[in-house]
mmCIF file of C-alpha atoms in Angstrom:
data_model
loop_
_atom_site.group_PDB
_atom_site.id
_atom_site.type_symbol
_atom_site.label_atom_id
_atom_site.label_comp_id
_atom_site.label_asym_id
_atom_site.label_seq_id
_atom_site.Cartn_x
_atom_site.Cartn_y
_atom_site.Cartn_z
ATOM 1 C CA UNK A 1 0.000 0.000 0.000
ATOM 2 C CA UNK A 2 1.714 3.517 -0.993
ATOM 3 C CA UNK A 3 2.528 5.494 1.911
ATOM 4 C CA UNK A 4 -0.261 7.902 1.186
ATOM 5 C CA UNK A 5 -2.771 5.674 1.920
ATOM 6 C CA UNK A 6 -1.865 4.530 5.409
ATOM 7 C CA UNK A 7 -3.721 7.481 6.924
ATOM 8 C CA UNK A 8 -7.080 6.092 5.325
ATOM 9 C CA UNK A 9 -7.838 3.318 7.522
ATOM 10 C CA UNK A 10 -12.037 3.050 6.083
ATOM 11 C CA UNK A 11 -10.510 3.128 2.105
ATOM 12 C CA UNK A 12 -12.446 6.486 1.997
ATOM 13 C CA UNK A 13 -10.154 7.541 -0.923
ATOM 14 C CA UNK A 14 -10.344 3.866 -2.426
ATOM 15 C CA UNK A 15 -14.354 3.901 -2.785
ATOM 16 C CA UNK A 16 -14.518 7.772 -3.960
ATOM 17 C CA UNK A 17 -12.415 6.571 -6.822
ATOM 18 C CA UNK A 18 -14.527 3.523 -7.359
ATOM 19 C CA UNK A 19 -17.645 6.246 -7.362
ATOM 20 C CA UNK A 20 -15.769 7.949 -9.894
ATOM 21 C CA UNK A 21 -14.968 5.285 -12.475
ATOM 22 C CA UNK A 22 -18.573 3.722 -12.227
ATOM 23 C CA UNK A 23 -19.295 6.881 -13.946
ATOM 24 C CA UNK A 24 -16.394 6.795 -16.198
ATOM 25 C CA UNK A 25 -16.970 5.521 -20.095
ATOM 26 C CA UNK A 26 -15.136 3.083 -22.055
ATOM 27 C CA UNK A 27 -13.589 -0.325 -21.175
ATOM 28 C CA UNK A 28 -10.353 1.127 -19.493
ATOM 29 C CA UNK A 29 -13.049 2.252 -16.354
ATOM 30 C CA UNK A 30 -14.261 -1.504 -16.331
ATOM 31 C CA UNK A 31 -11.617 -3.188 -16.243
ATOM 32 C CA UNK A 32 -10.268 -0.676 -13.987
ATOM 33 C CA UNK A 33 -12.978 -1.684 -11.492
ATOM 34 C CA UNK A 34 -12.398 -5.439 -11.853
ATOM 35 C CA UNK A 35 -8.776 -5.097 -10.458
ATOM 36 C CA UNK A 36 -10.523 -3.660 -7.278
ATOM 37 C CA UNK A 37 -12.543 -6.167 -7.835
ATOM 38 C CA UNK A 38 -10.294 -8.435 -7.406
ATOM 39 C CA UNK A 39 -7.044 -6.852 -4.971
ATOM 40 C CA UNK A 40 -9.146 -3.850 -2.969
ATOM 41 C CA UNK A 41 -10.008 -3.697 0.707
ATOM 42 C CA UNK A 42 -12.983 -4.799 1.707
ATOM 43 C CA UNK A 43 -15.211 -1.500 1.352
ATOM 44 C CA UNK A 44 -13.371 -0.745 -1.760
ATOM 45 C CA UNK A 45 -14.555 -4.909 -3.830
ATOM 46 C CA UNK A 46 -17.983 -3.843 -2.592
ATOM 47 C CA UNK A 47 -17.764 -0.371 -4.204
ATOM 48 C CA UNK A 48 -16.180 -2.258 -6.866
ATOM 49 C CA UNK A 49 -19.132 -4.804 -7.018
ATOM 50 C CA UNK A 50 -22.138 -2.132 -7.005
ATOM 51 C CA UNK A 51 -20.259 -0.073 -10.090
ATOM 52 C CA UNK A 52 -19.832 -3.335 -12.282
ATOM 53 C CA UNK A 53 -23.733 -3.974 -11.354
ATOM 54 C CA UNK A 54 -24.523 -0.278 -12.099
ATOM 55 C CA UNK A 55 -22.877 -0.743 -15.743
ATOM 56 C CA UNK A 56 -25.147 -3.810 -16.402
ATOM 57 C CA UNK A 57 -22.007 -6.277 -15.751
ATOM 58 C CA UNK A 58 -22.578 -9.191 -13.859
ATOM 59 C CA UNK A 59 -19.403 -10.207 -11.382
ATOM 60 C CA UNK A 60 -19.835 -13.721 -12.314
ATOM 61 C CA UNK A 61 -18.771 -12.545 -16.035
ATOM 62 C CA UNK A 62 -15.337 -12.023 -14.587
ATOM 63 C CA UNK A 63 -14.382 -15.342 -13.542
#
């Protein structure tokens, strides 16, 4: 975890980026969000989960 991060024990920062690339166009975002998917904190896969449901992507289509 980068050092900047260590003050953001809830992954506050983590899930306001997830926010932001559910709302982000084009296939880069997506995939973007299954690598949190996969490697985030907690808070952050559920973020993660929600914003591949709110593009209409099941998370059983990553596997």
């Amino acid at each position: 975890m980068p050092d900047y991060l260590d003050y953001d024990d809830s992954r506050a920062m983590g899930v306001k980026a997830v926010w932001a690339l559910r709302r982000t166009p084009g296939p880069e975002a997506e995939e973007a969000l299954w690598g949190l998917l996969a490697s985030g904190s907690g808070d952050v896969r559920e973020a993660a989960a929600k914003g591949l449901r709110s593009r209409g992507v099941s998370e059983s289509e990553g596997t």
